[in-house]
């Protein structure tokens, strides 16, 4: 093993266990995993943390809607997340759940510390709240009743609450962004945050009292701690801060918090301010990556357009998926996922370039030299060129990895792979092997190909450790540990005995695969529905209905009926009360702001004591009921 270079602490966001994770979530974890493996291989003492963010209103609402206890609900989803990381061979050192006692107690200690510093006071919160993002917004930040981050409708919140003196840290935060360019990257994110802080920071509401799924405020148990304060603390509670500080002292400050672009604000404004308040060091760097999008926009459970990584892993293997995610997308930018782009990468880069290079080389060493790697005998310009590319790759990979440019790092490795394939075409070993050929030259070629492949097996290890292992088995290197330094030398393969193995990656019939994937990823729920219709009606019956567009101003549960929601709906200048039996399918919060279709001339009637004047249109969709909205209403997604 390489000599230890120091510690390296890297974290992913902790995921909401609101539903199964999709390929977008795996993107960040795969990047963090590759970096952790790369740093371990380069000699660092690495700590890699991931976990789940289990409290908050959103999770509580979802569990309630499903009629299970919140704890039961999160336990099941978290088991699934852990299973996914096992399938993907994610090499985390610790997995923290925010419902674990170790976390709960430490968050309360953290709250106390900030309180004792004089940075927490009690007041009344009046403003807006976005439940899917679990974030507070002021009147001026809200755009047309929608969350400025996710575009979904926000709800009014008015409650007694504790506040954190975030405004006190405004200047120090600005100084941090302006004078420490490394702290937040990429540059675009840094500029966004400078702008955000310059607009002025309000004190932050850090407790809620209208629901109870959270960590209790230690000095006032009516309140639960705001879920982001709870969640951000995981990066140090998992290290034992404050009561068991051994790991904390070893690994804090973190080297990298890897996060998606929409949560950069929490990690670079709220989190540093909390740490400043506690007089603790700040993380060295926060990196905001882009999103994986589908052609129709962001992946979202409710749009039914999520890509399940397990389907892809079952079919193509975990290494192929990791390679694709790391190679295809540019760090920091959004990228569009399509099955076709993925399949092409797998075919061209993995099956053709890498797979063929290995199988051809092993086959030739067996055929022309009895399966043993010969010594090199002399060297000409072509040999030197290959050698230069081979030993020149590792420093370039290091350089790109140090900038989190996974795609460029992999591209450097493929420059070598493609160079080696070209070397076979240039040197034509099958001609050198003929009777009138040149055995010495042939030995050199076989030797150089084996060396190049050995180097590739080291370089790809952080990204695709299984493939690296399979390559090393075929190259006869199964008994040797992978050492990063070995990528810098070109003289280790003489005498090794190769062994033919299975193709690393099968060649895919892209059209057939596209068809198969489509079948597996769809058809969507709608297409699966068996229609059981009511009896036919004539046009005249239909024509009696007066449809109007309305906007839901408020929504609340009916005080006397669990299944009913009471809406105040605005239609033109008129405002009316309409009651619908959809409380099992929708929370009041998600309905506010929607543009809906109203049956406006339905005879008014009383429902459990309250008058309902008209009807909102809902439609059956398999297991669930959907609200009919106008095209103008695009705010109805719930991840
Ligand atoms: N629980 C918070 C994070 C708290 S960290 C102290 C949270 N959870 S999340 O589950 O909604 O998102 C976790 C991460 O997944 C975020 O970094 C987010 O950007 C990322 N992604 C979710 N969908 C994604 C894509 N489609 N593409 C790439 N990353 C995406 O936020």
XYZ file of C-alpha atoms and ligand atoms in Angstrom:
670
model
C 0.000 0.000 0.000
C 1.008 3.553 -0.610
C 2.287 5.604 2.291
C -0.590 7.473 3.993
C -0.853 11.023 2.740
C -3.236 12.396 5.354
C -6.962 12.273 5.868
C -9.703 12.882 3.353
C -13.318 13.288 4.461
C -15.968 13.281 1.742
C -19.748 13.349 2.146
C -22.855 13.031 0.007
C -26.106 14.753 0.918
C -28.261 12.612 3.147
C -31.228 11.533 1.046
C -34.875 12.002 1.958
C -36.448 8.580 2.345
C -39.628 9.909 0.771
C -39.592 7.279 -1.960
C -37.209 4.911 -3.718
C -34.088 6.599 -5.082
C -33.739 7.067 -8.828
C -30.748 7.298 -11.123
C -30.388 11.047 -10.422
C -29.709 10.315 -6.765
C -27.211 7.594 -7.580
C -25.229 10.067 -9.691
C -23.921 11.971 -6.660
C -23.202 8.843 -4.642
C -21.363 7.230 -7.556
C -19.195 10.346 -7.910
C -18.423 10.402 -4.201
C -17.639 6.694 -4.251
C -15.230 7.016 -7.175
C -13.478 9.886 -5.414
C -13.249 7.976 -2.136
C -11.768 4.978 -3.960
C -9.382 7.193 -5.901
C -8.127 8.908 -2.759
C -7.757 5.599 -0.905
C -5.769 4.206 -3.794
C -3.588 7.312 -3.843
C -2.723 6.780 -0.198
C -5.180 8.904 1.795
C -6.895 7.834 4.977
C -10.428 8.292 3.661
C -13.714 8.673 5.478
C -16.772 8.532 3.225
C -20.150 9.372 4.753
C -23.660 9.046 3.405
C -27.067 8.554 4.998
C -30.709 9.542 5.169
C -32.519 12.710 6.213
C -35.634 11.315 7.808
C -37.444 14.089 9.645
C -39.675 16.907 8.475
C -43.152 17.698 7.375
C -42.874 16.134 3.937
C -42.029 12.665 5.257
C -44.670 12.875 7.951
C -47.327 13.849 5.399
C -46.385 11.029 3.044
C -46.502 8.394 5.790
C -49.839 9.739 6.985
C -51.243 9.523 3.487
C -50.139 5.919 3.295
C -51.632 5.145 6.683
C -48.432 3.815 8.240
C -46.424 5.159 11.136
C -43.709 7.544 10.040
C -40.984 5.404 11.598
C -42.264 2.290 9.845
C -42.411 4.171 6.578
C -38.843 5.483 6.745
C -37.461 2.163 7.996
C -38.696 0.419 4.895
C -37.411 3.028 2.470
C -34.049 3.259 4.235
C -33.631 -0.521 3.992
C -34.195 -0.152 0.259
C -31.621 2.644 0.008
C -29.018 0.589 1.865
C -29.775 -2.350 -0.392
C -29.287 -0.133 -3.442
C -25.884 1.049 -2.210
C -24.929 -2.574 -1.574
C -25.915 -3.525 -5.107
C -23.934 -0.574 -6.427
C -20.971 -1.503 -4.210
C -20.752 1.937 -2.673
C -17.770 1.956 -0.343
C -19.078 4.258 2.389
C -17.489 4.085 5.829
C -20.575 5.219 7.709
C -24.280 5.557 6.972
C -26.069 7.970 9.259
C -29.808 8.037 9.810
C -31.117 11.214 11.391
C -33.558 9.161 13.458
C -30.681 7.373 15.229
C -30.168 8.261 18.884
C -26.537 9.191 18.276
C -27.670 11.874 15.866
C -30.740 13.063 17.788
C -28.843 13.681 21.021
C -25.951 15.416 19.306
C -28.241 17.719 17.343
C -29.829 18.783 20.628
C -26.346 19.540 21.966
C -25.610 21.575 18.859
C -28.863 23.510 19.286
C -27.917 24.230 22.915
C -24.474 25.456 21.925
C -25.885 27.905 19.410
C -28.503 28.967 21.945
C -25.892 29.524 24.644
C -23.898 31.614 22.199
C -26.925 33.952 22.118
C -27.648 33.186 18.463
C -31.105 31.708 18.990
C -34.181 33.627 20.093
C -37.920 32.994 20.218
C -40.368 34.873 18.017
C -43.194 34.354 15.599
C -42.707 33.144 12.063
C -44.942 34.561 9.425
C -44.101 33.789 5.863
C -44.132 30.986 3.341
C -42.990 27.388 3.436
C -42.181 24.991 0.621
C -42.800 21.505 1.983
C -41.062 19.492 -0.790
C -37.892 21.601 -0.320
C -38.492 22.043 3.406
C -37.556 25.676 3.022
C -38.793 29.013 4.325
C -39.359 31.939 1.985
C -40.245 35.572 2.536
C -42.985 37.466 0.733
C -40.471 39.058 -1.638
C -38.684 35.796 -2.434
C -41.838 33.895 -3.383
C -42.548 34.172 -7.081
C -46.224 34.188 -7.950
C -47.150 31.897 -5.079
C -44.416 29.458 -6.045
C -41.161 28.317 -4.453
C -38.249 30.109 -6.178
C -36.221 26.856 -6.040
C -38.598 24.180 -7.285
C -41.509 26.173 -8.684
C -44.100 24.359 -6.622
C -46.778 26.181 -4.636
C -45.749 27.415 -1.186
C -47.984 27.488 1.865
C -48.528 30.261 4.318
C -47.014 29.557 7.717
C -47.657 31.475 10.885
C -46.396 29.972 14.093
C -44.391 30.607 17.216
C -40.832 29.635 16.433
C -37.169 29.856 17.333
C -34.885 31.899 15.104
C -31.193 31.669 14.339
C -29.331 34.972 13.960
C -28.238 34.248 10.415
C -28.115 37.953 9.607
C -25.252 38.344 12.092
C -23.039 36.188 9.846
C -23.807 37.944 6.587
C -20.492 39.809 6.339
C -18.389 36.815 7.288
C -20.198 34.700 4.711
C -19.702 37.258 1.996
C -16.060 37.458 2.913
C -15.842 33.682 2.688
C -17.277 33.587 -0.842
C -15.283 36.546 -2.084
C -11.927 35.727 -0.560
C -11.900 31.957 -0.661
C -12.783 30.962 -4.192
C -12.098 27.331 -3.381
C -14.828 27.140 -0.754
C -17.623 26.875 -3.292
C -17.236 25.587 -6.806
C -18.109 25.719 -9.661
C -17.786 29.443 -10.172
C -21.414 29.894 -11.324
C -22.649 28.595 -7.984
C -20.269 30.906 -6.140
C -21.599 33.901 -8.036
C -25.176 32.885 -7.292
C -24.410 32.728 -3.597
C -22.603 36.061 -3.563
C -25.710 37.584 -5.124
C -27.963 35.806 -2.649
C -26.027 36.963 0.409
C -25.679 40.498 -0.935
C -29.477 40.768 -1.095
C -29.365 40.558 2.680
C -29.893 37.629 5.006
C -32.878 37.432 7.321
C -32.685 35.503 10.544
C -33.673 31.916 9.943
C -36.651 30.176 11.470
C -35.242 26.986 13.000
C -38.160 25.318 14.691
C -41.652 24.125 13.775
C -44.575 23.506 16.044
C -47.368 22.479 13.672
C -46.179 18.881 13.341
C -43.972 16.676 15.505
C -41.831 14.444 13.282
C -38.466 15.822 14.241
C -35.909 16.330 16.981
C -37.354 18.178 19.937
C -35.956 21.587 20.825
C -34.145 20.716 24.076
C -35.503 23.624 26.129
C -39.020 23.639 24.636
C -40.478 20.307 23.618
C -43.493 21.791 21.835
C -41.112 22.568 19.000
C -39.146 20.339 16.668
C -35.856 21.515 15.205
C -36.028 22.682 11.583
C -35.144 19.720 9.413
C -32.265 21.440 7.600
C -30.526 22.350 10.878
C -30.992 18.729 11.926
C -29.792 17.354 8.569
C -26.737 19.567 8.067
C -25.455 18.604 11.491
C -25.063 15.008 10.296
C -21.648 15.808 8.882
C -20.285 16.222 12.404
C -22.680 14.125 14.499
C -21.589 11.109 12.452
C -18.045 11.878 13.584
C -19.145 11.840 17.224
C -19.309 15.594 17.790
C -19.552 16.787 20.496
C -19.475 13.940 23.049
C -17.165 11.396 21.369
C -14.801 13.561 19.379
C -12.139 11.058 18.309
C -13.281 10.805 14.691
C -14.285 14.457 14.672
C -10.788 15.494 15.612
C -9.307 13.200 13.025
C -11.491 14.055 10.027
C -13.086 17.462 10.549
C -13.086 19.830 8.671
C -14.473 17.846 5.762
C -12.502 18.042 2.561
C -15.588 17.865 0.351
C -19.319 18.156 0.701
C -20.639 16.956 -2.627
C -24.181 18.266 -3.171
C -26.709 18.940 -5.916
C -26.971 22.505 -7.161
C -30.357 23.195 -5.528
C -29.030 22.569 -2.026
C -25.843 24.591 -2.344
C -27.529 27.471 -0.502
C -28.122 25.366 2.600
C -24.559 24.065 2.573
C -22.799 27.340 1.954
C -24.925 29.801 3.905
C -26.786 28.075 6.739
C -24.216 25.370 7.487
C -21.148 27.654 7.648
C -23.116 30.140 9.777
C -24.008 27.355 12.218
C -20.363 26.344 12.394
C -19.263 29.969 12.826
C -21.706 30.299 15.695
C -20.161 27.233 17.361
C -16.626 28.467 16.581
C -15.933 25.326 14.573
C -13.866 25.137 11.394
C -15.719 25.264 8.069
C -15.643 22.475 5.482
C -12.811 23.042 3.036
C -14.978 22.802 -0.064
C -18.567 22.467 -1.190
C -19.088 21.272 -4.739
C -22.434 21.741 -6.440
C -23.109 19.274 -9.229
C -25.753 19.523 -11.934
C -28.840 17.397 -12.421
C -29.562 14.445 -14.605
C -32.588 15.405 -16.618
C -34.877 13.422 -18.822
C -35.912 14.768 -22.166
C -39.146 16.002 -20.591
C -37.421 17.792 -17.685
C -36.412 16.837 -14.150
C -37.018 13.300 -12.967
C -39.935 13.174 -10.655
C -41.854 10.352 -9.065
C -45.184 11.993 -9.662
C -44.426 12.606 -13.324
C -43.773 8.872 -13.478
C -40.547 9.470 -15.370
C -37.888 8.199 -13.012
C -35.208 5.810 -14.214
C -34.638 2.920 -11.845
C -30.907 2.176 -11.558
C -31.579 -1.422 -10.519
C -33.155 -2.238 -13.887
C -29.983 -1.006 -15.601
C -27.635 -2.768 -13.200
C -29.472 -6.080 -13.574
C -29.124 -5.856 -17.319
C -25.716 -4.274 -17.878
C -23.853 -4.590 -14.588
C -22.882 -2.077 -11.972
C -19.557 -1.098 -13.575
C -21.161 -0.231 -16.902
C -23.653 2.052 -15.188
C -20.978 3.727 -13.074
C -18.797 4.240 -16.121
C -21.637 5.779 -18.054
C -22.605 8.191 -15.254
C -19.052 9.341 -14.686
C -18.021 9.526 -18.336
C -21.078 11.032 -19.948
C -21.762 14.065 -17.785
C -19.655 17.128 -17.120
C -19.312 17.918 -13.463
C -21.291 20.982 -12.464
C -23.549 20.968 -15.503
C -26.953 19.421 -16.081
C -27.076 16.519 -18.504
C -29.850 14.661 -20.258
C -30.243 10.939 -19.704
C -31.454 8.738 -22.521
C -31.253 4.977 -22.863
C -29.669 5.381 -26.256
C -26.794 7.576 -25.101
C -26.090 5.067 -22.349
C -26.182 2.042 -24.653
C -23.851 3.700 -27.151
C -21.310 4.457 -24.442
C -21.487 0.874 -23.234
C -21.029 -0.516 -26.706
C -18.354 1.769 -28.062
C -16.228 2.494 -25.033
C -16.658 -0.656 -23.003
C -17.396 -3.551 -25.359
C -15.440 -2.294 -28.384
C -12.524 -0.285 -27.069
C -11.724 -1.859 -23.715
C -13.239 -5.331 -24.076
C -11.668 -5.981 -27.470
C -8.248 -4.714 -26.457
C -8.104 -7.165 -23.588
C -9.492 -10.170 -25.439
C -7.281 -9.630 -28.495
C -4.174 -9.159 -26.379
C -4.759 -12.194 -24.188
C -5.598 -14.341 -27.225
C -2.395 -13.253 -29.021
C -0.186 -13.888 -25.991
C -1.678 -17.367 -25.766
C -1.387 -18.076 -29.459
C 2.061 -16.634 -30.098
C 3.851 -17.135 -26.779
C 2.199 -20.005 -24.929
C 0.262 -17.699 -22.615
C 3.295 -15.996 -21.040
C 4.063 -12.306 -21.385
C 7.431 -12.026 -23.179
C 10.220 -9.516 -22.405
C 10.375 -6.474 -24.624
C 13.247 -6.696 -27.107
C 14.168 -3.226 -28.258
C 11.944 -0.309 -28.946
C 11.111 1.855 -31.931
C 9.216 5.116 -32.304
C 5.781 3.496 -32.295
C 6.603 1.529 -29.140
C 7.909 4.666 -27.449
C 4.793 6.554 -28.389
C 2.538 3.942 -26.798
C 4.740 3.844 -23.720
C 4.630 7.601 -23.363
C 0.841 7.667 -23.541
C 0.632 4.799 -21.044
C 2.826 6.226 -18.334
C 1.648 9.741 -19.027
C -1.972 8.861 -18.249
C -1.820 8.622 -14.431
C -0.675 12.210 -13.780
C -3.375 13.481 -16.128
C -6.013 11.376 -14.387
C -4.825 12.775 -11.052
C -5.017 16.306 -12.338
C -8.594 15.904 -13.568
C -9.720 14.035 -10.476
C -8.370 16.776 -8.271
C -10.821 19.057 -10.095
C -13.640 16.493 -9.944
C -13.558 16.220 -13.710
C -14.449 12.541 -13.819
C -15.337 12.630 -17.464
C -11.955 14.051 -18.487
C -10.150 11.589 -16.213
C -11.877 8.674 -17.923
C -11.255 10.207 -21.328
C -7.497 10.175 -20.562
C -7.703 6.466 -19.813
C -9.543 5.902 -23.076
C -6.880 7.840 -24.957
C -4.511 5.104 -23.813
C -6.973 2.305 -24.632
C -7.549 3.654 -28.128
C -3.813 4.203 -28.619
C -3.173 0.579 -27.709
C -5.834 -0.631 -30.145
C -4.246 1.479 -32.856
C -0.865 0.011 -31.904
C -2.194 -3.445 -32.734
C -3.308 -2.226 -36.155
C 0.042 -0.508 -36.739
C 2.260 -3.387 -35.641
C 0.120 -6.230 -37.026
C 1.306 -8.974 -34.664
C -0.287 -11.650 -36.890
C 2.140 -10.671 -39.637
C 5.091 -10.594 -37.213
C 4.078 -14.116 -36.148
C 4.404 -15.586 -39.620
C 7.414 -17.714 -40.436
C 9.066 -14.893 -42.316
C 7.964 -12.486 -39.541
C 9.946 -11.042 -36.645
C 9.693 -12.875 -33.300
C 11.669 -10.243 -31.381
C 9.435 -7.495 -32.597
C 6.389 -9.645 -31.846
C 7.587 -10.121 -28.245
C 7.986 -6.386 -27.824
C 4.476 -5.751 -29.127
C 2.887 -8.372 -26.869
C 4.846 -7.099 -23.894
C 3.837 -3.486 -24.511
C 0.184 -4.383 -24.921
C 0.219 -6.323 -21.655
C 1.889 -3.393 -19.892
C -0.662 -0.962 -21.278
C -3.535 -3.131 -20.111
C -1.976 -3.523 -16.674
C -1.816 0.260 -16.377
C -5.423 0.546 -17.515
C -6.421 -1.953 -14.825
C -4.906 0.338 -12.190
C -6.319 3.559 -13.618
C -9.899 2.323 -13.899
C -9.899 0.796 -10.420
C -11.540 3.771 -8.650
C -14.303 3.890 -11.260
C -14.903 0.218 -12.053
C -13.194 -1.970 -9.528
C -14.914 -5.184 -10.700
C -13.740 -4.693 -14.255
C -10.263 -3.903 -12.988
C -10.325 -7.190 -11.061
C -11.521 -9.173 -14.091
C -8.803 -7.629 -16.247
C -6.129 -8.431 -13.715
C -7.292 -12.015 -13.519
C -6.936 -12.408 -17.274
C -3.579 -10.638 -17.202
C -2.336 -13.047 -14.523
C -2.146 -10.296 -11.907
C -4.829 -11.692 -9.604
C -2.290 -12.229 -6.820
C -1.078 -8.617 -6.771
C -2.770 -5.781 -4.957
C -3.646 -2.774 -7.084
C -1.148 0.017 -6.368
C -1.552 3.469 -7.842
C 2.251 3.906 -8.218
C 2.286 0.947 -10.610
C 0.562 3.132 -13.183
C 3.796 5.133 -13.497
C 6.040 2.263 -14.624
C 6.116 0.236 -17.803
C 8.101 -2.798 -16.822
C 6.201 -5.237 -14.645
C 4.596 -7.809 -16.877
C 7.431 -10.050 -18.113
C 6.734 -13.677 -17.323
C 3.152 -13.243 -16.142
C 0.798 -15.958 -17.333
C -2.396 -14.734 -18.921
C -5.692 -16.610 -18.830
C -8.538 -16.161 -21.230
C -11.752 -15.138 -19.510
C -15.237 -14.055 -20.451
C -15.789 -10.930 -22.531
C -15.634 -7.955 -20.133
C -18.705 -6.377 -21.696
C -21.002 -8.082 -24.187
C -21.761 -6.279 -27.410
C -25.286 -4.936 -27.288
C -27.834 -4.845 -30.069
C -28.862 -1.247 -29.474
C -32.253 -1.382 -31.205
C -33.221 -4.521 -29.363
C -32.032 -3.123 -26.045
C -33.956 0.090 -26.582
C -37.103 -1.919 -27.113
C -36.461 -4.072 -24.056
C -35.722 -1.096 -21.853
C -38.831 0.661 -22.979
C -40.862 -2.367 -22.001
C -39.172 -2.545 -18.613
C -39.317 1.156 -17.858
C -42.927 1.447 -19.052
C -45.693 1.266 -19.898
C -46.758 3.880 -17.435
C -49.522 3.347 -14.933
C -52.072 5.049 -17.155
C -51.512 2.589 -19.962
C -51.974 -0.297 -17.568
C -55.350 0.756 -16.366
C -58.223 -1.556 -17.112
C -61.104 0.775 -17.835
C -64.355 0.041 -16.093
C -66.650 2.747 -17.367
C -70.019 4.028 -16.198
C -72.928 3.688 -18.697
C -72.759 5.828 -21.838
C -74.351 9.294 -21.799
C -75.704 11.409 -24.671
C -74.215 14.760 -25.703
C -77.181 16.694 -24.335
C -76.446 15.383 -20.846
C -72.846 16.522 -21.130
C -73.810 19.895 -22.556
C -75.685 20.780 -19.387
C -72.444 21.090 -17.450
C -70.861 24.521 -17.103
C -67.071 24.131 -16.787
C -65.014 27.042 -15.457
C -61.379 27.596 -14.544
C -60.722 28.476 -10.917
C -57.708 28.941 -8.642
C -57.515 27.251 -5.264
C -56.828 29.959 -2.715
C -56.856 27.844 0.431
C -57.358 24.217 1.307
C -57.943 22.610 4.662
C -59.227 19.431 6.176
C -62.958 19.309 6.915
C -63.270 19.645 10.696
C -65.811 16.832 10.867
C -64.843 14.415 8.080
C -61.464 12.744 7.534
C -62.011 12.165 3.838
C -63.066 15.671 2.876
C -61.033 18.727 1.941
C -62.548 22.198 2.008
C -61.347 24.532 -0.732
C -61.840 28.240 -1.265
C -61.760 28.702 -5.018
C -61.559 31.932 -6.969
C -63.395 32.095 -10.309
C -63.200 35.526 -11.919
C -64.343 37.929 -9.243
C -66.291 35.273 -7.389
C -64.946 33.234 -4.480
C -66.655 30.017 -3.468
C -66.345 27.130 -1.109
C -66.122 23.691 -2.678
C -65.747 20.430 -0.794
C -64.226 17.269 -2.290
C -63.674 13.780 -0.914
C -59.981 13.609 -1.781
C -58.237 13.966 1.584
C -56.744 10.491 1.182
C -55.085 11.380 -2.106
C -53.931 14.951 -1.517
C -52.602 17.048 1.319
C -54.185 20.504 1.622
C -50.787 22.103 1.073
C -50.215 20.599 -2.340
C -53.554 21.872 -3.611
C -53.090 25.557 -2.879
C -52.363 27.672 -5.954
C -53.558 25.090 -8.477
C -55.600 26.170 -11.466
C -58.463 23.724 -11.566
C -61.553 22.941 -13.616
C -64.768 23.575 -11.732
C -68.229 22.218 -12.484
C -69.744 25.595 -11.757
C -73.470 24.933 -12.081
C -73.806 21.938 -9.783
C -76.597 22.419 -7.276
C -75.102 23.483 -3.907
C -75.311 20.969 -1.094
C -74.202 20.626 2.506
C -71.469 18.152 3.354
C -71.180 17.408 7.091
C -72.478 20.861 7.961
C -70.531 22.937 5.393
C -71.912 24.138 2.084
C -70.234 23.073 -1.144
C -71.072 25.123 -4.229
C -69.830 23.357 -7.329
C -67.381 20.549 -7.832
C -63.691 20.228 -8.652
C -62.795 17.825 -11.423
C -60.798 14.761 -10.474
C -60.088 11.735 -12.594
C -59.412 8.140 -11.668
C -55.926 6.995 -12.564
C -55.385 3.413 -11.506
C -54.716 3.339 -7.813
C -54.850 7.067 -7.384
C -57.076 9.956 -8.153
C -55.644 12.870 -10.165
C -56.734 16.472 -10.138
C -57.629 18.024 -13.478
C -55.625 21.216 -13.894
C -55.079 23.616 -16.757
C -52.017 23.548 -18.997
C -50.997 26.817 -17.348
C -50.621 24.943 -14.065
C -47.221 23.255 -14.078
C -46.723 23.259 -10.386
C -48.160 19.904 -9.475
C -45.069 17.722 -9.170
C -44.130 16.033 -5.950
C -40.799 14.235 -6.020
N -32.245 15.741 2.402
C -31.752 16.786 1.582
C -30.244 16.889 1.706
C -29.754 17.131 3.091
S -28.024 17.165 3.154
C -27.661 17.704 4.701
C -32.114 16.508 0.130
N -32.431 15.251 -0.178
S -32.907 14.735 -1.625
O -33.118 13.339 -1.481
O -34.003 15.516 -2.094
O -31.741 15.027 -2.594
C -30.463 14.517 -2.339
C -29.536 14.829 -3.480
O -29.972 14.172 -4.661
C -29.446 16.307 -3.797
O -28.088 16.688 -3.843
C -30.067 16.412 -5.172
O -29.473 17.398 -5.973
C -29.769 15.041 -5.725
N -30.649 14.743 -6.834
C -31.999 14.506 -6.825
N -32.426 14.363 -8.114
C -31.384 14.521 -8.955
C -31.200 14.421 -10.331
N -32.193 14.181 -11.161
N -29.936 14.553 -10.808
C -28.856 14.725 -9.976
N -28.993 14.826 -8.681
C -30.254 14.834 -8.152
O -32.070 17.418 -0.659
